[in-house]
Tab-separated table of C-alpha atoms in Angstrom:
chain	number	residue	atom	x	y	z
A	9	MET	CA	-55.808	-56.728	51.889
A	10	SER	CA	-54.949	-60.162	50.861
A	11	THR	CA	-51.163	-61.075	51.162
A	12	THR	CA	-51.100	-62.142	47.087
A	13	THR	CA	-52.145	-58.930	46.174
A	14	PRO	CA	-48.931	-57.158	44.762
A	15	LYS	CA	-47.810	-53.813	46.579
A	16	VAL	CA	-48.172	-50.855	44.839
A	17	ALA	CA	-46.869	-47.228	45.797
A	18	ILE	CA	-47.759	-44.082	43.817
A	19	VAL	CA	-46.007	-40.862	44.766
A	20	GLY	CA	-47.989	-37.915	43.337
A	21	ALA	CA	-51.810	-37.105	44.427
A	22	GLY	CA	-52.058	-34.826	41.277
A	23	ILE	CA	-54.095	-35.604	38.624
A	24	SER	CA	-52.267	-38.289	37.236
A	25	GLY	CA	-51.243	-39.886	40.249
A	26	LEU	CA	-55.057	-40.063	41.301
A	27	THR	CA	-56.187	-41.364	37.398
A	28	ALA	CA	-53.494	-44.328	37.841
A	29	ALA	CA	-55.222	-45.176	41.599
A	30	LYS	CA	-58.442	-45.092	40.047
A	31	ARG	CA	-57.223	-47.922	37.475
A	32	PHE	CA	-55.400	-49.771	39.821
A	33	GLU	CA	-58.179	-50.195	42.366
A	34	LYS	CA	-61.084	-51.161	39.108
A	35	GLU	CA	-58.348	-54.206	38.711
A	36	GLY	CA	-58.254	-55.420	41.971
A	37	TYR	CA	-55.246	-53.701	43.618
A	38	TYR	CA	-55.087	-51.228	46.923
A	39	PRO	CA	-52.878	-48.666	45.904
A	40	ILE	CA	-51.034	-46.175	48.417
A	41	LEU	CA	-51.187	-42.834	47.562
A	42	PHE	CA	-48.366	-40.587	48.865
A	43	ASP	CA	-48.049	-36.703	48.361
A	44	ARG	CA	-45.706	-33.719	50.234
A	45	GLU	CA	-48.508	-31.364	50.218
A	46	LYS	CA	-51.592	-31.390	52.680
A	47	ARG	CA	-53.213	-31.929	50.035
A	48	ILE	CA	-54.667	-33.461	46.980
A	49	GLY	CA	-54.581	-31.882	43.438
A	50	GLY	CA	-51.214	-31.261	42.793
A	51	ARG	CA	-51.085	-27.937	40.076
A	52	VAL	CA	-54.680	-27.853	40.387
A	53	VAL	CA	-55.751	-25.533	43.417
A	54	THR	CA	-58.333	-23.663	44.649
A	55	ASP	CA	-58.155	-21.586	47.673
A	56	VAL	CA	-61.166	-19.996	49.415
A	57	GLN	CA	-61.558	-16.545	50.745
A	58	GLY	CA	-65.181	-15.940	52.151
A	59	ASP	CA	-67.344	-16.668	48.993
A	60	PHE	CA	-64.589	-16.619	46.197
A	61	TYR	CA	-63.078	-19.284	45.059
A	62	LEU	CA	-59.912	-18.446	43.758
A	63	ASP	CA	-57.788	-20.900	41.495
A	64	GLN	CA	-54.316	-20.669	41.546
A	65	GLY	CA	-53.565	-19.420	37.798
A	66	PHE	CA	-56.260	-19.365	35.097
A	67	GLN	CA	-57.108	-23.084	34.332
A	68	ILE	CA	-60.110	-24.067	32.045
A	69	LEU	CA	-61.499	-27.640	31.191
A	70	LEU	CA	-62.230	-28.061	27.705
A	71	THR	CA	-64.979	-29.968	27.597
A	72	SER	CA	-64.224	-32.447	24.531
A	73	TYR	CA	-61.166	-33.727	25.551
A	74	PRO	CA	-60.915	-37.437	25.492
A	75	GLU	CA	-59.864	-38.923	28.475
A	76	ALA	CA	-61.892	-36.056	30.550
A	77	LYS	CA	-65.110	-37.484	29.243
A	78	ASN	CA	-63.643	-40.904	29.976
A	79	GLN	CA	-63.090	-39.638	33.770
A	80	LEU	CA	-65.203	-37.523	35.159
A	81	ASP	CA	-68.684	-36.558	35.755
A	82	TYR	CA	-69.083	-32.810	33.969
A	83	ALA	CA	-73.102	-32.822	35.620
A	84	GLU	CA	-71.785	-33.229	39.331
A	85	LEU	CA	-68.963	-30.847	38.516
A	86	ASP	CA	-71.581	-27.949	37.876
A	87	LEU	CA	-69.596	-26.293	35.109
A	88	VAL	CA	-69.266	-22.680	33.808
A	89	HIS	CA	-68.887	-22.533	30.198
A	90	PHE	CA	-67.073	-19.702	28.507
A	91	ASP	CA	-68.633	-18.002	25.576
A	92	GLN	CA	-67.041	-18.889	22.349
A	93	GLY	CA	-65.023	-15.695	21.732
A	94	ALA	CA	-63.340	-12.916	23.469
A	95	ARG	CA	-63.272	-9.511	24.425
A	96	ILE	CA	-60.082	-7.637	22.644
A	97	TYR	CA	-59.113	-4.160	23.580
A	98	LYS	CA	-56.483	-2.008	22.143
A	99	SER	CA	-56.063	1.389	22.629
A	100	GLY	CA	-59.295	2.587	24.818
A	101	LYS	CA	-61.547	0.184	22.488
A	102	SER	CA	-63.160	-3.324	22.940
A	103	TYR	CA	-64.122	-5.414	19.941
A	104	LEU	CA	-65.972	-8.480	20.107
A	105	LEU	CA	-64.644	-11.874	18.258
A	106	GLY	CA	-65.965	-15.092	18.138
A	107	ASP	CA	-67.733	-17.989	16.694
A	108	PRO	CA	-71.320	-16.802	15.167
A	109	LEU	CA	-72.150	-20.703	14.313
A	110	LYS	CA	-72.221	-21.366	18.462
A	111	ASN	CA	-73.492	-18.028	19.524
A	112	ARG	CA	-75.040	-15.732	17.093
A	113	LYS	CA	-73.845	-12.600	18.836
A	114	PHE	CA	-70.579	-13.187	17.481
A	115	PHE	CA	-71.822	-12.762	13.697
A	116	PHE	CA	-71.707	-8.683	12.908
A	117	PRO	CA	-68.903	-7.806	15.602
A	118	THR	CA	-66.558	-10.256	14.035
A	119	LEU	CA	-67.555	-9.404	10.412
A	120	SER	CA	-66.677	-6.108	10.996
A	121	TYR	CA	-63.262	-6.912	13.246
A	122	PRO	CA	-60.859	-4.217	12.001
A	123	PHE	CA	-57.788	-6.149	12.553
A	124	GLY	CA	-58.596	-9.337	10.425
A	125	SER	CA	-59.142	-9.108	6.842
A	126	ILE	CA	-62.139	-11.163	4.974
A	127	ARG	CA	-59.443	-13.691	3.936
A	128	ASP	CA	-58.380	-14.209	7.455
A	129	LYS	CA	-61.980	-14.488	8.943
A	130	MET	CA	-62.416	-17.211	5.933
A	131	ASN	CA	-59.088	-18.589	7.010
A	132	VAL	CA	-60.203	-19.257	10.659
A	133	PHE	CA	-63.588	-20.925	9.459
A	134	ARG	CA	-61.995	-23.085	7.387
A	135	LEU	CA	-59.148	-24.185	9.884
A	136	LYS	CA	-61.972	-24.921	12.352
A	137	HIS	CA	-63.678	-27.335	9.773
A	138	GLU	CA	-60.327	-28.737	8.547
A	139	LEU	CA	-59.757	-29.519	12.434
A	140	LYS	CA	-63.592	-31.042	12.625
A	141	SER	CA	-62.482	-33.878	10.472
A	142	LYS	CA	-58.578	-34.612	11.603
A	143	SER	CA	-58.637	-37.242	14.601
A	144	VAL	CA	-56.268	-36.656	17.882
A	145	GLU	CA	-54.071	-39.289	16.820
A	146	GLU	CA	-53.309	-37.465	13.754
A	147	ILE	CA	-52.996	-34.136	14.911
A	148	PHE	CA	-49.943	-35.616	16.904
A	149	THR	CA	-48.203	-37.593	14.254
A	150	LEU	CA	-47.771	-34.518	11.822
A	151	PRO	CA	-44.796	-32.535	11.434
A	152	GLU	CA	-43.764	-29.967	14.220
A	153	LYS	CA	-43.183	-26.273	13.793
A	154	THR	CA	-43.827	-23.543	15.854
A	155	THR	CA	-47.408	-21.953	16.015
A	156	LEU	CA	-46.333	-18.806	14.964
A	157	GLU	CA	-44.936	-20.532	11.531
A	158	TYR	CA	-48.165	-22.533	11.277
A	159	LEU	CA	-50.243	-19.454	11.378
A	160	GLN	CA	-48.044	-17.586	9.163
A	161	ASP	CA	-48.331	-21.182	6.767
A	162	LYS	CA	-51.807	-20.716	6.700
A	163	GLY	CA	-51.892	-17.846	5.129
A	164	PHE	CA	-52.967	-15.662	8.384
A	165	SER	CA	-51.794	-11.717	8.548
A	166	LYS	CA	-49.698	-10.561	10.995
A	167	SER	CA	-52.592	-8.332	12.264
A	168	ILE	CA	-54.765	-11.127	12.773
A	169	ILE	CA	-51.690	-12.741	14.874
A	170	ASP	CA	-51.195	-9.816	16.584
A	171	HIS	CA	-54.733	-8.797	17.339
A	172	PHE	CA	-56.281	-12.399	18.278
A	173	PHE	CA	-54.100	-15.375	18.082
A	174	LYS	CA	-51.344	-14.170	20.122
A	175	PRO	CA	-53.064	-12.679	22.534
A	176	PHE	CA	-55.573	-15.527	23.203
A	177	PHE	CA	-52.650	-18.620	22.853
A	178	ALA	CA	-50.269	-17.110	24.945
A	179	GLY	CA	-52.814	-17.225	27.562
A	180	ILE	CA	-53.213	-20.893	26.730
A	181	PHE	CA	-49.488	-21.721	26.630
A	182	LEU	CA	-48.084	-19.217	29.337
A	183	GLU	CA	-45.293	-17.475	26.465
A	184	PRO	CA	-45.785	-14.548	24.108
A	185	ASP	CA	-44.153	-15.492	21.318
A	186	LEU	CA	-46.258	-18.585	20.419
A	187	ALA	CA	-42.886	-20.865	19.958
A	188	THR	CA	-45.294	-23.591	21.296
A	189	SER	CA	-45.426	-26.667	19.172
A	190	SER	CA	-48.245	-26.767	16.120
A	191	ARG	CA	-49.323	-29.942	17.347
A	192	MET	CA	-50.592	-28.490	20.400
A	193	PHE	CA	-52.307	-25.374	18.654
A	194	GLU	CA	-53.889	-27.520	16.358
A	195	PHE	CA	-55.460	-30.215	19.738
A	196	VAL	CA	-56.237	-26.889	21.504
A	197	TYR	CA	-57.900	-25.467	18.543
A	198	LYS	CA	-59.818	-28.399	17.728
A	199	MET	CA	-61.042	-29.070	21.561
A	200	PHE	CA	-62.183	-25.537	21.442
A	201	GLY	CA	-64.239	-25.975	18.233
A	202	ASP	CA	-65.669	-29.679	19.234
A	203	GLY	CA	-67.094	-28.304	22.888
A	204	HIS	CA	-66.771	-25.854	25.396
A	205	ALA	CA	-64.334	-24.034	28.011
A	206	ALA	CA	-65.642	-24.428	31.227
A	207	LEU	CA	-64.611	-24.079	34.913
A	208	PRO	CA	-66.230	-25.716	37.815
A	209	ARG	CA	-68.223	-23.064	39.684
A	210	ARG	CA	-66.243	-23.780	42.832
A	211	GLY	CA	-63.148	-23.692	41.406
A	212	ILE	CA	-60.879	-26.162	39.370
A	213	HIS	CA	-59.986	-28.203	42.248
A	214	GLN	CA	-63.136	-29.601	42.101
A	215	ILE	CA	-61.425	-31.800	39.282
A	216	PRO	CA	-58.981	-33.547	41.917
A	217	ARG	CA	-61.508	-33.739	44.785
A	218	GLN	CA	-64.318	-35.895	42.181
A	219	LEU	CA	-61.481	-38.095	40.789
A	220	HIS	CA	-60.424	-38.426	44.730
A	221	GLY	CA	-64.069	-39.269	45.692
A	222	GLN	CA	-64.161	-41.737	42.782
A	223	LEU	CA	-61.857	-44.005	45.125
A	224	SER	CA	-62.995	-46.523	47.558
A	225	THR	CA	-59.753	-48.892	48.622
A	226	THR	CA	-56.507	-46.221	48.054
A	227	GLU	CA	-55.217	-45.254	51.109
A	228	LEU	CA	-54.125	-41.798	50.940
A	229	ARG	CA	-50.537	-40.508	53.040
A	230	LEU	CA	-50.741	-36.953	52.642
A	231	GLU	CA	-47.332	-34.146	53.799
A	232	CYS	CA	-45.250	-37.155	53.040
A	233	THR	CA	-42.070	-36.712	51.917
A	234	ILE	CA	-40.568	-39.043	49.255
A	235	THR	CA	-36.469	-38.979	49.987
A	236	GLY	CA	-35.397	-42.081	47.913
A	237	GLN	CA	-35.663	-45.975	46.786
A	238	GLU	CA	-33.224	-48.704	47.081
A	239	GLY	CA	-34.605	-51.713	45.443
A	240	SER	CA	-38.362	-52.317	46.675
A	241	GLU	CA	-37.825	-50.366	49.301
A	242	LEU	CA	-39.523	-46.524	49.369
A	243	HIS	CA	-37.924	-43.846	51.855
A	244	TRP	CA	-39.987	-40.901	53.213
A	245	ILE	CA	-40.725	-38.300	55.772
A	246	ASP	CA	-43.608	-37.726	57.622
A	247	ALA	CA	-45.619	-34.625	58.478
A	248	LYS	CA	-43.695	-34.900	62.299
A	249	GLY	CA	-40.136	-35.276	60.793
A	250	GLU	CA	-39.803	-39.287	61.271
A	251	SER	CA	-38.507	-41.481	58.628
A	252	HIS	CA	-39.881	-44.686	57.262
A	253	GLN	CA	-39.545	-47.086	54.674
A	254	GLU	CA	-41.750	-50.234	52.884
A	255	SER	CA	-41.260	-52.432	50.473
A	256	PHE	CA	-43.457	-51.929	47.480
A	257	ASP	CA	-43.838	-54.223	44.254
A	258	LYS	CA	-44.113	-51.456	41.896
A	259	VAL	CA	-43.998	-47.600	42.214
A	260	VAL	CA	-45.753	-45.019	40.482
A	261	TYR	CA	-44.302	-41.793	40.278
A	262	ALA	CA	-47.004	-39.309	39.024
A	263	GLY	CA	-45.258	-35.534	37.858
A	264	THR	CA	-42.397	-33.698	37.498
A	265	CYS	CA	-42.566	-32.768	41.396
A	266	MET	CA	-41.835	-36.069	42.185
A	267	VAL	CA	-38.887	-37.458	40.418
A	268	ASP	CA	-35.581	-37.114	39.350
A	269	PRO	CA	-35.212	-35.617	36.233
A	270	ALA	CA	-31.970	-37.135	35.324
A	271	ALA	CA	-32.687	-40.593	35.823
A	272	LEU	CA	-36.611	-40.594	35.123
A	273	ASN	CA	-37.417	-38.130	32.447
A	274	LEU	CA	-38.515	-39.111	29.019
A	275	ASN	CA	-39.585	-35.472	27.283
A	276	HIS	CA	-39.468	-32.762	29.888
A	277	ASP	CA	-35.817	-32.842	29.228
A	278	LYS	CA	-34.551	-29.465	30.531
A	279	GLY	CA	-37.021	-29.165	33.618
A	280	GLU	CA	-38.360	-25.697	31.809
A	281	TRP	CA	-41.648	-24.325	32.665
A	282	ASN	CA	-43.700	-21.528	31.482
A	283	SER	CA	-44.895	-18.939	34.230
A	284	CYS	CA	-47.252	-16.308	35.426
A	285	ASN	CA	-48.393	-14.313	38.123
A	286	ASN	CA	-52.500	-14.337	38.479
A	287	PHE	CA	-53.969	-11.667	40.370
A	288	TYR	CA	-57.569	-11.354	41.701
A	289	LEU	CA	-59.324	-7.815	42.417
A	290	GLU	CA	-62.697	-6.709	42.730
A	291	TYR	CA	-64.595	-6.030	39.324
A	292	LEU	CA	-66.211	-2.392	40.252
A	293	GLU	CA	-67.547	-1.340	36.486
A	294	GLY	CA	-66.936	-2.046	32.705
A	295	SER	CA	-67.689	-3.752	29.480
A	296	LEU	CA	-66.229	-7.358	30.295
A	297	GLU	CA	-69.188	-9.407	30.335
A	298	GLU	CA	-69.718	-12.576	32.369
A	299	ASN	CA	-68.321	-15.988	30.771
A	300	LEU	CA	-66.205	-13.838	28.723
A	301	ILE	CA	-62.452	-13.752	27.969
A	302	GLY	CA	-60.667	-10.408	28.029
A	303	LEU	CA	-57.471	-9.967	25.847
A	304	ILE	CA	-55.563	-7.081	26.082
A	305	ALA	CA	-53.912	-6.877	22.060
A	306	GLU	CA	-51.146	-4.181	22.934
A	307	PRO	CA	-47.626	-5.965	22.497
A	308	ASN	CA	-46.250	-3.861	25.483
A	309	ALA	CA	-48.973	-4.769	27.522
A	310	LEU	CA	-48.645	-6.102	31.366
A	311	ILE	CA	-51.862	-7.904	31.382
A	312	ASN	CA	-52.689	-10.986	29.230
A	313	ASN	CA	-55.794	-12.135	30.133
A	314	MET	CA	-58.659	-11.646	32.364
A	315	HIS	CA	-62.005	-12.985	33.358
A	316	ARG	CA	-64.710	-12.302	35.878
A	317	VAL	CA	-65.157	-14.971	38.200
A	318	PRO	CA	-68.228	-17.462	38.420
A	319	THR	CA	-69.988	-17.035	41.605
A	320	VAL	CA	-71.718	-20.225	43.195
A	321	ASP	CA	-75.187	-18.879	43.342
A	322	GLY	CA	-75.140	-17.276	39.789
A	323	THR	CA	-75.318	-13.732	40.962
A	324	PRO	CA	-73.298	-10.887	38.891
A	325	SER	CA	-69.903	-11.664	39.010
A	326	LYS	CA	-67.510	-8.939	41.297
A	327	LEU	CA	-64.438	-10.954	41.080
A	328	LEU	CA	-61.868	-10.471	38.578
A	329	SER	CA	-59.225	-12.393	37.645
A	330	VAL	CA	-56.054	-11.260	35.715
A	331	THR	CA	-53.085	-13.283	34.109
A	332	LEU	CA	-49.841	-11.875	33.490
A	333	LEU	CA	-47.101	-13.693	31.617
A	334	LYS	CA	-44.326	-12.485	33.935
A	335	SER	CA	-42.721	-15.063	35.497
A	336	SER	CA	-40.340	-12.892	38.328
A	337	GLU	CA	-41.168	-12.163	41.946
A	338	VAL	CA	-43.388	-8.716	42.296
A	339	ASP	CA	-44.765	-6.580	44.692
A	340	SER	CA	-48.193	-7.540	44.905
A	341	ASN	CA	-49.634	-4.367	45.660
A	342	THR	CA	-47.476	-2.213	43.518
A	343	GLN	CA	-48.208	-4.607	40.682
A	344	ALA	CA	-51.851	-4.413	41.256
A	345	GLU	CA	-51.866	-1.001	41.184
A	346	ALA	CA	-49.960	-0.812	37.727
A	347	ILE	CA	-52.939	-3.612	36.829
A	348	ARG	CA	-55.322	-1.172	37.990
A	349	SER	CA	-53.995	1.489	36.070
A	350	GLU	CA	-54.034	-0.244	32.586
A	351	LEU	CA	-57.323	-1.687	33.011
A	352	ARG	CA	-58.652	1.754	33.391
A	353	ARG	CA	-56.571	3.433	30.870
A	354	ILE	CA	-57.247	0.091	27.790
A	355	CYS	CA	-60.201	-1.020	28.851
A	356	GLY	CA	-62.565	0.941	30.973
A	357	ILE	CA	-62.614	-1.355	33.501
A	358	GLU	CA	-62.823	-0.196	37.431
A	359	ALA	CA	-60.909	-2.568	39.510
A	360	GLY	CA	-60.774	-2.422	43.449
A	361	LYS	CA	-59.115	-4.070	46.333
A	362	LEU	CA	-56.328	-6.142	45.839
A	363	ILE	CA	-57.821	-10.104	46.661
A	364	ALA	CA	-54.876	-12.258	46.264
A	365	HIS	CA	-51.733	-12.936	44.462
A	366	TYR	CA	-50.260	-15.888	43.286
A	367	LEU	CA	-46.638	-16.414	41.477
A	368	ILE	CA	-46.708	-19.724	39.401
A	369	LYS	CA	-43.263	-20.458	38.805
A	370	LYS	CA	-44.359	-23.843	37.558
A	371	ALA	CA	-47.298	-23.359	35.895
A	372	LEU	CA	-46.932	-25.623	32.305
A	373	PRO	CA	-43.990	-27.959	31.385
A	374	VAL	CA	-42.030	-26.957	28.566
A	375	VAL	CA	-42.460	-30.667	26.962
A	376	GLY	CA	-40.026	-31.957	23.796
A	377	SER	CA	-41.564	-33.384	20.579
A	378	LEU	CA	-44.940	-33.658	21.357
A	379	ARG	CA	-47.076	-36.850	21.356
A	380	TYR	CA	-50.383	-38.130	22.028
A	381	GLN	CA	-49.587	-41.844	23.579
A	382	LEU	CA	-46.845	-43.789	24.540
A	383	LYS	CA	-45.903	-47.574	24.450
A	384	PRO	CA	-46.749	-49.195	27.487
A	385	GLU	CA	-42.838	-50.031	27.906
A	386	ASP	CA	-42.198	-46.430	27.457
A	387	TYR	CA	-43.777	-45.550	31.023
A	388	SER	CA	-41.386	-48.195	33.055
A	389	ARG	CA	-38.133	-47.327	34.427
A	390	GLU	CA	-35.638	-49.140	36.447
A	391	ASN	CA	-36.057	-51.155	39.413
A	392	LYS	CA	-39.911	-51.219	38.922
A	393	GLN	CA	-40.641	-47.663	38.415
A	394	TYR	CA	-43.098	-46.262	36.430
A	395	VAL	CA	-43.921	-42.837	35.564
A	396	ALA	CA	-46.577	-40.289	34.698
A	397	GLY	CA	-47.284	-36.763	34.138
A	398	ASP	CA	-49.024	-34.390	31.614
A	399	TYR	CA	-44.765	-33.561	30.694
A	400	LEU	CA	-44.515	-36.851	29.412
A	401	LEU	CA	-47.110	-36.360	26.592
A	402	TYR	CA	-48.337	-32.477	26.453
A	403	PRO	CA	-49.110	-30.006	29.180
A	404	SER	CA	-52.816	-30.441	29.584
A	405	LEU	CA	-55.108	-31.939	32.148
A	406	ASN	CA	-56.041	-34.434	29.580
A	407	ALA	CA	-52.805	-35.288	29.143
A	408	ALA	CA	-52.150	-35.755	32.547
A	409	MET	CA	-55.275	-38.197	32.866
A	410	HIS	CA	-54.325	-40.305	30.300
A	411	SER	CA	-50.470	-40.742	31.331
A	412	GLY	CA	-51.665	-41.677	34.775
A	413	ASN	CA	-54.638	-44.450	33.120
A	414	ALA	CA	-52.419	-45.077	30.959
A	415	ALA	CA	-48.917	-45.826	33.267
A	416	ALA	CA	-51.299	-47.863	35.873
A	417	GLU	CA	-52.292	-50.289	32.724
A	418	ALA	CA	-48.752	-50.698	31.687
A	419	CYS	CA	-47.713	-51.357	35.381
A	420	ILE	CA	-50.405	-53.739	35.654
A	421	ALA	CA	-49.734	-55.900	32.697
A	422	SER	CA	-46.180	-56.360	34.274
A	423	MET	CA	-47.824	-57.668	37.073
A	424	LYS	CA	-50.012	-61.176	37.960
A	425	PRO	CA	-53.210	-60.161	38.618
A	426	ALA	CA	-54.691	-59.683	42.018
A	427	ILE	CA	-56.591	-62.284	43.797
A	428	HIS	CA	-58.496	-61.510	46.471
A	429	LEU	CA	-58.788	-64.249	49.672
A	430	PRO	CA	-61.823	-64.535	51.606
């Protein structure tokens, strides 16, 4: 590396950090990427148990995400698309509800869905058409209200809100009251309408793996805990417990776990998170189709959503992922038995052995006023520091990639161009 090339450190090898590294490399820099974990990916994690790929939490890629389309190779990810609808369970019965314009199998079930009036169903398609013609940038400039208030103002009945919007979007926002900003709702609803919900066949961790695979000049230092920064000196402890320090021209702190919220935070003011419990159980039998999300539309239900995890070879899935909007510590086996009971009673699904359980305390950051992008100077801090992460914008993979790229661009603009000497 030429001594004339400014030295850049990125703290955090999650989605935003990896995307920032890509941008630095494109401009001729040789960033050093730190992370305190043994792996890359941040909150985007997949464990492998035998033939099973277990994502830590139900995370999906919406294929119409603008920044994801710029950063990712979808063909290489080997995506499995979910159908544009859901199977909704209530009181021992199940119902199909979905977009008949994308899949004709939803036409008659949606028309006869008993928990929404004709007006509700017309409102759904009217809203989809409205958002189709609205740009993402425009969505994030509109006045904010809660998603529940937004739906009520749009004229949706309490029945369709309780039996579709609440269970469906509670699983996305990881909060049951639809208190999330209407900007986030419009953005997500538009992304569903413009593309597909998908999962890489080998798990969501294929996304950070692909981003890392696109790097060539970045030095990755895992199991390094950053202990502080004094001037241009970055201090850290490695996996052996040995202390180090090194001088950098710029430091990008990527992700909320890597920064001091009081000193660096822009938009994640209270440091609050939405949490969940994610259980994996054997799927023995039942009515839940593959590539379809299952929802329980009962207010006191334990389970929010479920899906059958895609297999690598395309054979029928025998693994069920279940999400609970419950943030407390629970006994895995006791909770698994309660899940089996509820699946049997409400859904007619028989589930078997517990495969895995994850308590995800920091699943999604609770963000203040949502925005789509920031001014370049808003990514910079004192002491030659820059920040990136979805918490700066809105909680999603798209925002993580967007902020990582934008923070790197802002940092690059503040430095002289990298000079390569022979």
